[in-house]
Amino acid sequence: MRKALQNPDNCAVVRTMGYIGGKWKPIVLIRIFTGVKVRFGKLTVQMPDISRKILAQQLKELEEDGLIIRHSYMEKPPRVEYELSELGKTLIPVLKAMNDWGEQMENPGACPTWNPVI
Amino acid sequence: MRKALQNPDNCAVVRTMGYIGGKWKPIVLIRIFTGVKVRFGKLTVQMPDISRKILAQQLKELEEDGLIIRHSYMEKPPRVEYELSELGKTLIPVLKAMNDWGEQMENPGACPTWNPVI
DNA sequence: ATTAGTGGTAACATAAAGGAAACTAATGAG
DNA sequence: CTCATTAGTTTCCTTTATGTTACCACTAAT
């Protein structure tokens, strides 16, 4: 669905959904934004409910879409770090708005998304 | 998935996705917000790509979630009008942020979502 | 020789979302 | 009597999305 939604003929909101729609993308972006030297394994620990396969897939799509940058260091065992791209950073206001709405909705404070987690 | 995402134990952004996630919900909400006396048929005309079945289903979910109000007049042929609830109106900043991001992304002006369409 | 550590991938399976086409009820118009 | 109108619903089917489990490559440490 992602690629279909990104179709330039679609309305703006629909296109946006093409980039951040999906169960995990918004939270993955926030984790990458609020973290430092964010590694794959760190993300799996922070978000135990997302499977490794899905996480890898979402990261790949986010990279394809130019929202995050993947730094791969040629070491053994491997080390990979993710960070938001400049384009990805422009999404912050959107993610913040979504976060704020969800917070005032109910259960404020469950999983404090916006506060950095080590 | 919608109900699962709305689980209060989830992070705020994830919960928000439970309400506005889905291919058509954001645009349906905007259409209802920017329109007057918005009727089912009017929506199908404004959004020819969404099938009647899916539209009806999304409207029902939005109503269940308390984001829109359904006014059904007992006439024949039937007349139904939709409007945003107070809660639904609190989503406007989120939808606006999504719309703005999508606009600056590409093809600005395709399907001018935010401007009222008759 | 075995194990731990890292960032994945492959094969397979299920769940959720989305959609096409036909159908309904009640009434007023012609 | 027949047709148009409105806001859906029903049935059946296809496409996406998400998830589980097992496995790989390479090195250093035990």
PDB file of C-alpha atoms (C1' of nucleotides) in Angstrom:
ATOM      1  CA  MET A   1       0.000   0.000   0.000  1.00  0.00           C
ATOM      2  CA  ARG A   2       2.870   2.295   0.825  1.00  0.00           C
ATOM      3  CA  LYS A   3       3.972   2.880  -2.765  1.00  0.00           C
ATOM      4  CA  ALA A   4       0.400   3.362  -3.924  1.00  0.00           C
ATOM      5  CA  LEU A   5      -0.210   6.007  -1.300  1.00  0.00           C
ATOM      6  CA  GLN A   6       2.956   7.867  -2.214  1.00  0.00           C
ATOM      7  CA  ASN A   7       1.541   8.444  -5.690  1.00  0.00           C
ATOM      8  CA  PRO A   8       1.909  12.174  -6.389  1.00  0.00           C
ATOM      9  CA  ASP A   9      -1.680  12.310  -7.588  1.00  0.00           C
ATOM     10  CA  ASN A  10      -2.952  11.549  -4.133  1.00  0.00           C
ATOM     11  CA  CYS A  11      -3.906  14.195  -1.625  1.00  0.00           C
ATOM     12  CA  ALA A  12      -1.233  15.429   0.731  1.00  0.00           C
ATOM     13  CA  VAL A  13      -2.437  13.587   3.833  1.00  0.00           C
ATOM     14  CA  VAL A  14      -2.746  10.364   1.916  1.00  0.00           C
ATOM     15  CA  ARG A  15       0.807  10.725   0.658  1.00  0.00           C
ATOM     16  CA  THR A  16       2.006  11.346   4.176  1.00  0.00           C
ATOM     17  CA  MET A  17       0.362   8.106   5.242  1.00  0.00           C
ATOM     18  CA  GLY A  18       2.419   6.434   2.543  1.00  0.00           C
ATOM     19  CA  TYR A  19       5.554   7.404   4.440  1.00  0.00           C
ATOM     20  CA  ILE A  20       4.608   7.020   8.083  1.00  0.00           C
ATOM     21  CA  GLY A  21       1.561   4.774   7.835  1.00  0.00           C
ATOM     22  CA  GLY A  22       1.943   1.332   9.285  1.00  0.00           C
ATOM     23  CA  LYS A  23       1.899  -0.023  12.748  1.00  0.00           C
ATOM     24  CA  TRP A  24       5.475   0.705  13.732  1.00  0.00           C
ATOM     25  CA  LYS A  25       6.982   3.446  11.591  1.00  0.00           C
ATOM     26  CA  PRO A  26       6.051   6.458  13.716  1.00  0.00           C
ATOM     27  CA  ILE A  27       7.468   4.933  16.855  1.00  0.00           C
ATOM     28  CA  VAL A  28      10.597   3.722  15.081  1.00  0.00           C
ATOM     29  CA  LEU A  29      11.204   7.235  13.773  1.00  0.00           C
ATOM     30  CA  ILE A  30      10.744   8.717  17.228  1.00  0.00           C
ATOM     31  CA  ARG A  31      13.111   6.196  18.786  1.00  0.00           C
ATOM     32  CA  ILE A  32      15.723   7.031  16.185  1.00  0.00           C
ATOM     33  CA  PHE A  33      15.155  10.736  16.681  1.00  0.00           C
ATOM     34  CA  THR A  34      15.333  10.725  20.455  1.00  0.00           C
ATOM     35  CA  GLY A  35      18.225   8.309  20.661  1.00  0.00           C
ATOM     36  CA  VAL A  36      21.943   8.550  20.022  1.00  0.00           C
ATOM     37  CA  LYS A  37      23.876   6.109  17.869  1.00  0.00           C
ATOM     38  CA  VAL A  38      20.757   4.008  17.533  1.00  0.00           C
ATOM     39  CA  ARG A  39      21.595   0.433  16.703  1.00  0.00           C
ATOM     40  CA  PHE A  40      19.383  -2.370  15.444  1.00  0.00           C
ATOM     41  CA  GLY A  41      19.698  -4.416  18.593  1.00  0.00           C
ATOM     42  CA  LYS A  42      18.930  -1.401  20.757  1.00  0.00           C
ATOM     43  CA  LEU A  43      15.691  -0.919  18.890  1.00  0.00           C
ATOM     44  CA  THR A  44      14.648  -4.525  19.380  1.00  0.00           C
ATOM     45  CA  VAL A  45      15.181  -4.085  23.107  1.00  0.00           C
ATOM     46  CA  GLN A  46      13.268  -0.803  23.265  1.00  0.00           C
ATOM     47  CA  MET A  47      10.391  -2.222  21.276  1.00  0.00           C
ATOM     48  CA  PRO A  48      10.058  -5.860  22.302  1.00  0.00           C
ATOM     49  CA  ASP A  49       6.709  -6.216  20.555  1.00  0.00           C
ATOM     50  CA  ILE A  50       8.089  -5.678  17.072  1.00  0.00           C
ATOM     51  CA  SER A  51       9.706  -8.705  15.498  1.00  0.00           C
ATOM     52  CA  ARG A  52      13.218  -8.495  14.102  1.00  0.00           C
ATOM     53  CA  LYS A  53      11.956  -9.207  10.624  1.00  0.00           C
ATOM     54  CA  ILE A  54       9.388  -6.437  10.648  1.00  0.00           C
ATOM     55  CA  LEU A  55      11.802  -3.996  12.214  1.00  0.00           C
ATOM     56  CA  ALA A  56      14.387  -4.726   9.533  1.00  0.00           C
ATOM     57  CA  GLN A  57      11.759  -4.301   6.846  1.00  0.00           C
ATOM     58  CA  GLN A  58      10.475  -1.016   8.214  1.00  0.00           C
ATOM     59  CA  LEU A  59      13.996   0.339   8.537  1.00  0.00           C
ATOM     60  CA  LYS A  60      14.702  -0.605   4.939  1.00  0.00           C
ATOM     61  CA  GLU A  61      11.586   1.169   3.733  1.00  0.00           C
ATOM     62  CA  LEU A  62      12.329   4.251   5.788  1.00  0.00           C
ATOM     63  CA  GLU A  63      15.788   4.299   4.276  1.00  0.00           C
ATOM     64  CA  GLU A  64      14.429   3.812   0.745  1.00  0.00           C
ATOM     65  CA  ASP A  65      12.065   6.692   1.362  1.00  0.00           C
ATOM     66  CA  GLY A  66      14.969   8.864   2.442  1.00  0.00           C
ATOM     67  CA  LEU A  67      13.730   9.423   5.961  1.00  0.00           C
ATOM     68  CA  ILE A  68      16.616   7.756   7.779  1.00  0.00           C
ATOM     69  CA  ILE A  69      20.276   7.141   7.091  1.00  0.00           C
ATOM     70  CA  ARG A  70      21.920   3.810   7.712  1.00  0.00           C
ATOM     71  CA  HIS A  71      25.566   3.793   8.744  1.00  0.00           C
ATOM     72  CA  SER A  72      27.109   0.384   8.392  1.00  0.00           C
ATOM     73  CA  TYR A  73      30.562  -0.136   9.883  1.00  0.00           C
ATOM     74  CA  MET A  74      32.452  -3.011   8.416  1.00  0.00           C
ATOM     75  CA  GLU A  75      33.238  -4.751  11.639  1.00  0.00           C
ATOM     76  CA  LYS A  76      32.721  -8.197  13.029  1.00  0.00           C
ATOM     77  CA  PRO A  77      30.362  -8.574  14.737  1.00  0.00           C
ATOM     78  CA  PRO A  78      28.549  -6.023  12.601  1.00  0.00           C
ATOM     79  CA  ARG A  79      27.618  -2.569  13.795  1.00  0.00           C
ATOM     80  CA  VAL A  80      24.951  -0.442  12.211  1.00  0.00           C
ATOM     81  CA  GLU A  81      23.684   2.918  13.354  1.00  0.00           C
ATOM     82  CA  TYR A  82      20.597   4.764  12.254  1.00  0.00           C
ATOM     83  CA  GLU A  83      19.811   8.455  12.297  1.00  0.00           C
ATOM     84  CA  LEU A  84      17.146  10.708  10.848  1.00  0.00           C
ATOM     85  CA  SER A  85      17.949  12.341   7.538  1.00  0.00           C
ATOM     86  CA  GLU A  86      17.247  16.025   6.975  1.00  0.00           C
ATOM     87  CA  LEU A  87      14.006  15.003   5.320  1.00  0.00           C
ATOM     88  CA  GLY A  88      13.202  12.724   8.219  1.00  0.00           C
ATOM     89  CA  LYS A  89      13.673  15.608  10.615  1.00  0.00           C
ATOM     90  CA  THR A  90      10.971  17.556   8.816  1.00  0.00           C
ATOM     91  CA  LEU A  91       8.586  14.885  10.039  1.00  0.00           C
ATOM     92  CA  ILE A  92       9.187  15.736  13.680  1.00  0.00           C
ATOM     93  CA  PRO A  93       6.313  18.224  13.924  1.00  0.00           C
ATOM     94  CA  VAL A  94       3.962  15.627  12.499  1.00  0.00           C
ATOM     95  CA  LEU A  95       5.146  12.939  14.895  1.00  0.00           C
ATOM     96  CA  LYS A  96       5.004  15.398  17.765  1.00  0.00           C
ATOM     97  CA  ALA A  97       1.412  16.297  16.918  1.00  0.00           C
ATOM     98  CA  MET A  98       0.489  12.624  16.770  1.00  0.00           C
ATOM     99  CA  ASN A  99       2.243  11.987  20.041  1.00  0.00           C
ATOM    100  CA  ASP A 100       0.566  14.906  21.794  1.00  0.00           C
ATOM    101  CA  TRP A 101      -2.860  13.853  20.628  1.00  0.00           C
ATOM    102  CA  GLY A 102      -2.341  10.288  21.778  1.00  0.00           C
ATOM    103  CA  GLU A 103      -1.121  11.489  25.144  1.00  0.00           C
ATOM    104  CA  GLN A 104      -4.057  13.675  25.979  1.00  0.00           C
ATOM    105  CA  MET A 105      -6.368  10.940  24.744  1.00  0.00           C
ATOM    106  CA  GLU A 106      -5.784   8.408  27.467  1.00  0.00           C
ATOM    107  CA  ASN A 107      -3.248   6.803  29.717  1.00  0.00           C
ATOM    108  CA  PRO A 108      -0.859   9.742  29.624  1.00  0.00           C
ATOM    109  CA  GLY A 109       2.604   8.527  30.404  1.00  0.00           C
ATOM    110  CA  ALA A 110       2.369   4.969  29.166  1.00  0.00           C
ATOM    111  CA  CYS A 111       5.635   4.320  27.424  1.00  0.00           C
ATOM    112  CA  PRO A 112       7.079   7.848  27.525  1.00  0.00           C
ATOM    113  CA  THR A 113       7.817   8.020  23.866  1.00  0.00           C
ATOM    114  CA  TRP A 114       9.170  11.471  23.559  1.00  0.00           C
ATOM    115  CA  ASN A 115      11.584  11.324  26.425  1.00  0.00           C
ATOM    116  CA  PRO A 116      14.887   9.824  25.468  1.00  0.00           C
ATOM    117  CA  VAL A 117      15.264   6.226  26.556  1.00  0.00           C
ATOM    118  CA  ILE A 118      18.750   4.836  27.017  1.00  0.00           C
TER     119      ILE A 118
ATOM    120  CA  MET B   1      -5.503  -3.970  14.109  1.00  0.00           C
ATOM    121  CA  ARG B   2      -7.216  -0.733  14.945  1.00  0.00           C
ATOM    122  CA  LYS B   3      -8.477  -1.869  18.339  1.00  0.00           C
ATOM    123  CA  ALA B   4      -5.105  -3.395  19.163  1.00  0.00           C
ATOM    124  CA  LEU B   5      -3.338  -0.121  18.496  1.00  0.00           C
ATOM    125  CA  GLN B   6      -5.771   1.804  20.674  1.00  0.00           C
ATOM    126  CA  ASN B   7      -4.678  -0.294  23.653  1.00  0.00           C
ATOM    127  CA  PRO B   8      -3.868   2.188  26.439  1.00  0.00           C
ATOM    128  CA  ASP B   9      -0.589   0.415  27.108  1.00  0.00           C
ATOM    129  CA  ASN B  10       0.745   1.421  23.739  1.00  0.00           C
ATOM    130  CA  CYS B  11       2.788   4.541  23.153  1.00  0.00           C
ATOM    131  CA  ALA B  12       0.939   7.702  22.303  1.00  0.00           C
ATOM    132  CA  VAL B  13       1.807   7.748  18.591  1.00  0.00           C
ATOM    133  CA  VAL B  14       0.813   4.148  18.200  1.00  0.00           C
ATOM    134  CA  ARG B  15      -2.547   4.845  19.828  1.00  0.00           C
ATOM    135  CA  THR B  16      -3.057   7.782  17.511  1.00  0.00           C
ATOM    136  CA  MET B  17      -2.473   5.475  14.566  1.00  0.00           C
ATOM    137  CA  GLY B  18      -5.257   3.322  15.961  1.00  0.00           C
ATOM    138  CA  TYR B  19      -7.651   6.194  15.385  1.00  0.00           C
ATOM    139  CA  ILE B  20      -6.490   7.759  12.136  1.00  0.00           C
ATOM    140  CA  GLY B  21      -4.442   4.936  10.668  1.00  0.00           C
ATOM    141  CA  GLY B  22      -5.809   3.404   7.520  1.00  0.00           C
ATOM    142  CA  LYS B  23      -5.759   4.461   3.958  1.00  0.00           C
ATOM    143  CA  TRP B  24      -8.752   6.781   3.990  1.00  0.00           C
ATOM    144  CA  LYS B  25      -9.500   7.988   7.491  1.00  0.00           C
ATOM    145  CA  PRO B  26      -7.406  11.165   7.460  1.00  0.00           C
ATOM    146  CA  ILE B  27      -8.884  12.357   4.207  1.00  0.00           C
ATOM    147  CA  VAL B  28     -12.412  11.429   5.264  1.00  0.00           C
ATOM    148  CA  LEU B  29     -11.977  13.448   8.434  1.00  0.00           C
ATOM    149  CA  ILE B  30     -10.690  16.430   6.512  1.00  0.00           C
ATOM    150  CA  ARG B  31     -13.538  16.244   4.032  1.00  0.00           C
ATOM    151  CA  ILE B  32     -16.011  16.202   6.886  1.00  0.00           C
ATOM    152  CA  PHE B  33     -14.219  19.043   8.612  1.00  0.00           C
ATOM    153  CA  THR B  34     -13.967  21.320   5.605  1.00  0.00           C
ATOM    154  CA  GLY B  35     -17.468  20.594   4.332  1.00  0.00           C
ATOM    155  CA  VAL B  36     -20.957  21.586   5.384  1.00  0.00           C
ATOM    156  CA  LYS B  37     -23.802  19.134   5.884  1.00  0.00           C
ATOM    157  CA  VAL B  38     -21.598  16.367   4.586  1.00  0.00           C
ATOM    158  CA  ARG B  39     -23.618  13.490   3.225  1.00  0.00           C
ATOM    159  CA  PHE B  40     -22.589   9.978   2.317  1.00  0.00           C
ATOM    160  CA  GLY B  41     -23.195  10.441  -1.376  1.00  0.00           C
ATOM    161  CA  LYS B  42     -21.274  13.677  -1.408  1.00  0.00           C
ATOM    162  CA  LEU B  43     -18.266  11.899   0.015  1.00  0.00           C
ATOM    163  CA  THR B  44     -18.406   9.182  -2.617  1.00  0.00           C
ATOM    164  CA  VAL B  45     -18.362  11.872  -5.281  1.00  0.00           C
ATOM    165  CA  GLN B  46     -15.500  13.777  -3.696  1.00  0.00           C
ATOM    166  CA  MET B  47     -13.475  10.616  -3.272  1.00  0.00           C
ATOM    167  CA  PRO B  48     -14.232   8.436  -6.285  1.00  0.00           C
ATOM    168  CA  ASP B  49     -11.390   6.060  -5.442  1.00  0.00           C
ATOM    169  CA  ILE B  50     -12.913   4.837  -2.221  1.00  0.00           C
ATOM    170  CA  SER B  51     -15.594   2.180  -2.556  1.00  0.00           C
ATOM    171  CA  ARG B  52     -18.969   2.631  -0.891  1.00  0.00           C
ATOM    172  CA  LYS B  53     -18.366  -0.353   1.315  1.00  0.00           C
ATOM    173  CA  ILE B  54     -15.042   0.899   2.607  1.00  0.00           C
ATOM    174  CA  LEU B  55     -16.371   4.409   3.091  1.00  0.00           C
ATOM    175  CA  ALA B  56     -19.317   3.128   5.117  1.00  0.00           C
ATOM    176  CA  GLN B  57     -17.005   0.995   7.186  1.00  0.00           C
ATOM    177  CA  GLN B  58     -14.580   3.810   7.919  1.00  0.00           C
ATOM    178  CA  LEU B  59     -17.420   6.138   8.852  1.00  0.00           C
ATOM    179  CA  LYS B  60     -18.770   3.558  11.243  1.00  0.00           C
ATOM    180  CA  GLU B  61     -15.400   3.147  12.909  1.00  0.00           C
ATOM    181  CA  LEU B  62     -14.892   6.884  13.170  1.00  0.00           C
ATOM    182  CA  GLU B  63     -18.290   7.158  14.802  1.00  0.00           C
ATOM    183  CA  GLU B  64     -17.554   4.278  17.182  1.00  0.00           C
ATOM    184  CA  ASP B  65     -14.333   6.004  18.134  1.00  0.00           C
ATOM    185  CA  GLY B  66     -16.229   9.196  18.879  1.00  0.00           C
ATOM    186  CA  LEU B  67     -14.489  11.291  16.249  1.00  0.00           C
ATOM    187  CA  ILE B  68     -17.533  12.063  14.136  1.00  0.00           C
ATOM    188  CA  ILE B  69     -21.254  12.398  14.742  1.00  0.00           C
ATOM    189  CA  ARG B  70     -23.814  10.825  12.476  1.00  0.00           C
ATOM    190  CA  HIS B  71     -27.117  12.599  12.024  1.00  0.00           C
ATOM    191  CA  SER B  72     -29.688  10.333  10.472  1.00  0.00           C
ATOM    192  CA  TYR B  73     -32.953  11.911   9.360  1.00  0.00           C
ATOM    193  CA  MET B  74     -35.766   9.467   9.082  1.00  0.00           C
ATOM    194  CA  GLU B  75     -36.720  10.268   5.544  1.00  0.00           C
ATOM    195  CA  LYS B  76     -37.164   8.332   2.373  1.00  0.00           C
ATOM    196  CA  PRO B  77     -34.922   8.303   0.516  1.00  0.00           C
ATOM    197  CA  PRO B  78     -32.642   8.447   3.548  1.00  0.00           C
ATOM    198  CA  ARG B  79     -30.562  11.451   4.476  1.00  0.00           C
ATOM    199  CA  VAL B  80     -27.519  11.263   6.700  1.00  0.00           C
ATOM    200  CA  GLU B  81     -25.142  14.040   7.600  1.00  0.00           C
ATOM    201  CA  TYR B  82     -21.761  13.785   9.240  1.00  0.00           C
ATOM    202  CA  GLU B  83     -19.825  16.277  11.295  1.00  0.00           C
ATOM    203  CA  LEU B  84     -16.746  16.234  13.487  1.00  0.00           C
ATOM    204  CA  SER B  85     -17.326  15.740  17.201  1.00  0.00           C
ATOM    205  CA  GLU B  86     -15.501  17.899  19.734  1.00  0.00           C
ATOM    206  CA  LEU B  87     -12.971  15.105  20.084  1.00  0.00           C
ATOM    207  CA  GLY B  88     -12.661  14.888  16.352  1.00  0.00           C
ATOM    208  CA  LYS B  89     -11.880  18.567  16.184  1.00  0.00           C
ATOM    209  CA  THR B  90      -8.902  18.058  18.471  1.00  0.00           C
ATOM    210  CA  LEU B  91      -7.400  16.017  15.638  1.00  0.00           C
ATOM    211  CA  ILE B  92      -7.282  18.993  13.307  1.00  0.00           C
ATOM    212  CA  PRO B  93      -3.743  20.029  14.258  1.00  0.00           C
ATOM    213  CA  VAL B  94      -2.553  16.489  13.601  1.00  0.00           C
ATOM    214  CA  LEU B  95      -4.276  16.325  10.225  1.00  0.00           C
ATOM    215  CA  LYS B  96      -2.993  19.777   9.371  1.00  0.00           C
ATOM    216  CA  ALA B  97       0.558  18.739  10.184  1.00  0.00           C
ATOM    217  CA  MET B  98       0.205  15.649   8.024  1.00  0.00           C
ATOM    218  CA  ASN B  99      -1.289  17.687   5.221  1.00  0.00           C
ATOM    219  CA  ASP B 100       1.448  20.311   5.368  1.00  0.00           C
ATOM    220  CA  TRP B 101       4.172  17.723   5.291  1.00  0.00           C
ATOM    221  CA  GLY B 102       2.650  15.941   2.330  1.00  0.00           C
ATOM    222  CA  GLU B 103       2.277  19.211   0.480  1.00  0.00           C
ATOM    223  CA  GLN B 104       5.856  20.348   0.779  1.00  0.00           C
ATOM    224  CA  MET B 105       6.988  16.838  -0.116  1.00  0.00           C
ATOM    225  CA  GLU B 106       5.923  16.745  -3.721  1.00  0.00           C
ATOM    226  CA  ASN B 107       3.257  17.723  -6.178  1.00  0.00           C
ATOM    227  CA  PRO B 108       1.979  20.614  -4.125  1.00  0.00           C
ATOM    228  CA  GLY B 109      -1.576  21.354  -5.095  1.00  0.00           C
ATOM    229  CA  ALA B 110      -2.700  17.934  -6.236  1.00  0.00           C
ATOM    230  CA  CYS B 111      -6.137  17.485  -4.817  1.00  0.00           C
ATOM    231  CA  PRO B 112      -6.328  20.612  -2.663  1.00  0.00           C
ATOM    232  CA  THR B 113      -7.368  18.823   0.464  1.00  0.00           C
ATOM    233  CA  TRP B 114      -7.560  21.638   2.904  1.00  0.00           C
ATOM    234  CA  ASN B 115      -9.534  23.997   0.766  1.00  0.00           C
ATOM    235  CA  PRO B 116     -13.237  23.396   0.945  1.00  0.00           C
ATOM    236  CA  VAL B 117     -14.574  21.508  -2.009  1.00  0.00           C
ATOM    237  CA  ILE B 118     -18.242  21.825  -2.841  1.00  0.00           C
TER     238      ILE B 118
ATOM    239  C1'  DA C   1      35.739 -27.159  19.656  1.00  0.00           C
ATOM    240  C1'  DT C   2      32.130 -24.396  21.313  1.00  0.00           C
ATOM    241  C1'  DT C   3      29.835 -20.367  22.359  1.00  0.00           C
ATOM    242  C1'  DA C   4      28.509 -15.416  22.382  1.00  0.00           C
ATOM    243  C1'  DG C   5      27.583 -11.386  19.922  1.00  0.00           C
ATOM    244  C1'  DT C   6      25.430  -8.617  15.858  1.00  0.00           C
ATOM    245  C1'  DG C   7      22.474  -7.556  12.106  1.00  0.00           C
ATOM    246  C1'  DG C   8      20.319  -9.395   9.507  1.00  0.00           C
ATOM    247  C1'  DT C   9      17.603 -13.006   5.698  1.00  0.00           C
ATOM    248  C1'  DA C  10      14.524 -17.095   3.905  1.00  0.00           C
ATOM    249  C1'  DA C  11      10.564 -19.756   4.065  1.00  0.00           C
ATOM    250  C1'  DC C  12       6.325 -20.051   5.587  1.00  0.00           C
ATOM    251  C1'  DA C  13       1.809 -18.709   7.712  1.00  0.00           C
ATOM    252  C1'  DT C  14      -1.813 -15.777   9.383  1.00  0.00           C
ATOM    253  C1'  DA C  15      -4.357 -11.526  10.019  1.00  0.00           C
ATOM    254  C1'  DA C  16      -6.058  -7.413   8.465  1.00  0.00           C
ATOM    255  C1'  DA C  17      -7.357  -4.320   4.993  1.00  0.00           C
ATOM    256  C1'  DG C  18      -9.372  -3.210   0.751  1.00  0.00           C
ATOM    257  C1'  DG C  19     -12.384  -3.903  -3.141  1.00  0.00           C
ATOM    258  C1'  DA C  20     -16.111  -5.332  -7.083  1.00  0.00           C
ATOM    259  C1'  DA C  21     -20.702  -6.349  -7.964  1.00  0.00           C
ATOM    260  C1'  DA C  22     -25.165  -7.173  -6.808  1.00  0.00           C
ATOM    261  C1'  DC C  23     -28.935  -6.323  -3.612  1.00  0.00           C
ATOM    262  C1'  DT C  24     -32.304  -3.796  -0.197  1.00  0.00           C
ATOM    263  C1'  DA C  25     -36.165  -0.629   1.599  1.00  0.00           C
ATOM    264  C1'  DA C  26     -39.447   2.978   1.143  1.00  0.00           C
ATOM    265  C1'  DT C  27     -41.335   6.639  -1.304  1.00  0.00           C
ATOM    266  C1'  DG C  28     -42.473  10.036  -4.779  1.00  0.00           C
ATOM    267  C1'  DA C  29     -42.520  11.107  -9.798  1.00  0.00           C
ATOM    268  C1'  DG C  30     -44.124  10.007 -14.303  1.00  0.00           C
TER     269       DG C  30
ATOM    270  C1'  DC D   1     -46.781  -0.040 -12.831  1.00  0.00           C
ATOM    271  C1'  DT D   2     -42.014   1.255 -13.302  1.00  0.00           C
ATOM    272  C1'  DC D   3     -38.095   3.998 -12.392  1.00  0.00           C
ATOM    273  C1'  DA D   4     -35.029   6.959  -9.744  1.00  0.00           C
ATOM    274  C1'  DT D   5     -33.121   8.155  -5.347  1.00  0.00           C
ATOM    275  C1'  DT D   6     -30.200   7.386  -0.913  1.00  0.00           C
ATOM    276  C1'  DA D   7     -27.437   5.152   2.312  1.00  0.00           C
ATOM    277  C1'  DG D   8     -26.080   1.646   2.982  1.00  0.00           C
ATOM    278  C1'  DT D   9     -25.317  -4.143   3.387  1.00  0.00           C
ATOM    279  C1'  DT D  10     -23.930  -8.856   1.728  1.00  0.00           C
ATOM    280  C1'  DT D  11     -21.135 -12.118  -0.386  1.00  0.00           C
ATOM    281  C1'  DC D  12     -17.058 -13.391  -2.276  1.00  0.00           C
ATOM    282  C1'  DC D  13     -12.344 -12.519  -3.388  1.00  0.00           C
ATOM    283  C1'  DT D  14      -7.505 -10.247  -3.728  1.00  0.00           C
ATOM    284  C1'  DT D  15      -3.843  -7.751  -1.900  1.00  0.00           C
ATOM    285  C1'  DT D  16      -1.001  -5.977   1.997  1.00  0.00           C
ATOM    286  C1'  DA D  17       0.760  -6.202   6.361  1.00  0.00           C
ATOM    287  C1'  DT D  18       2.453  -8.444  10.061  1.00  0.00           C
ATOM    288  C1'  DG D  19       4.336 -12.387  12.540  1.00  0.00           C
ATOM    289  C1'  DT D  20       7.117 -17.068  13.815  1.00  0.00           C
ATOM    290  C1'  DT D  21      10.815 -19.824  13.464  1.00  0.00           C
ATOM    291  C1'  DA D  22      15.042 -21.209  12.008  1.00  0.00           C
ATOM    292  C1'  DC D  23      19.308 -20.011   9.998  1.00  0.00           C
ATOM    293  C1'  DC D  24      23.884 -17.463   8.291  1.00  0.00           C
ATOM    294  C1'  DA D  25      28.537 -15.052   8.459  1.00  0.00           C
ATOM    295  C1'  DC D  26      32.539 -13.825  10.989  1.00  0.00           C
ATOM    296  C1'  DT D  27      35.513 -13.059  14.896  1.00  0.00           C
ATOM    297  C1'  DA D  28      37.091 -13.302  19.655  1.00  0.00           C
ATOM    298  C1'  DA D  29      36.917 -15.329  23.894  1.00  0.00           C
ATOM    299  C1'  DT D  30      36.456 -19.662  26.810  1.00  0.00           C
TER     300       DT D  30
END
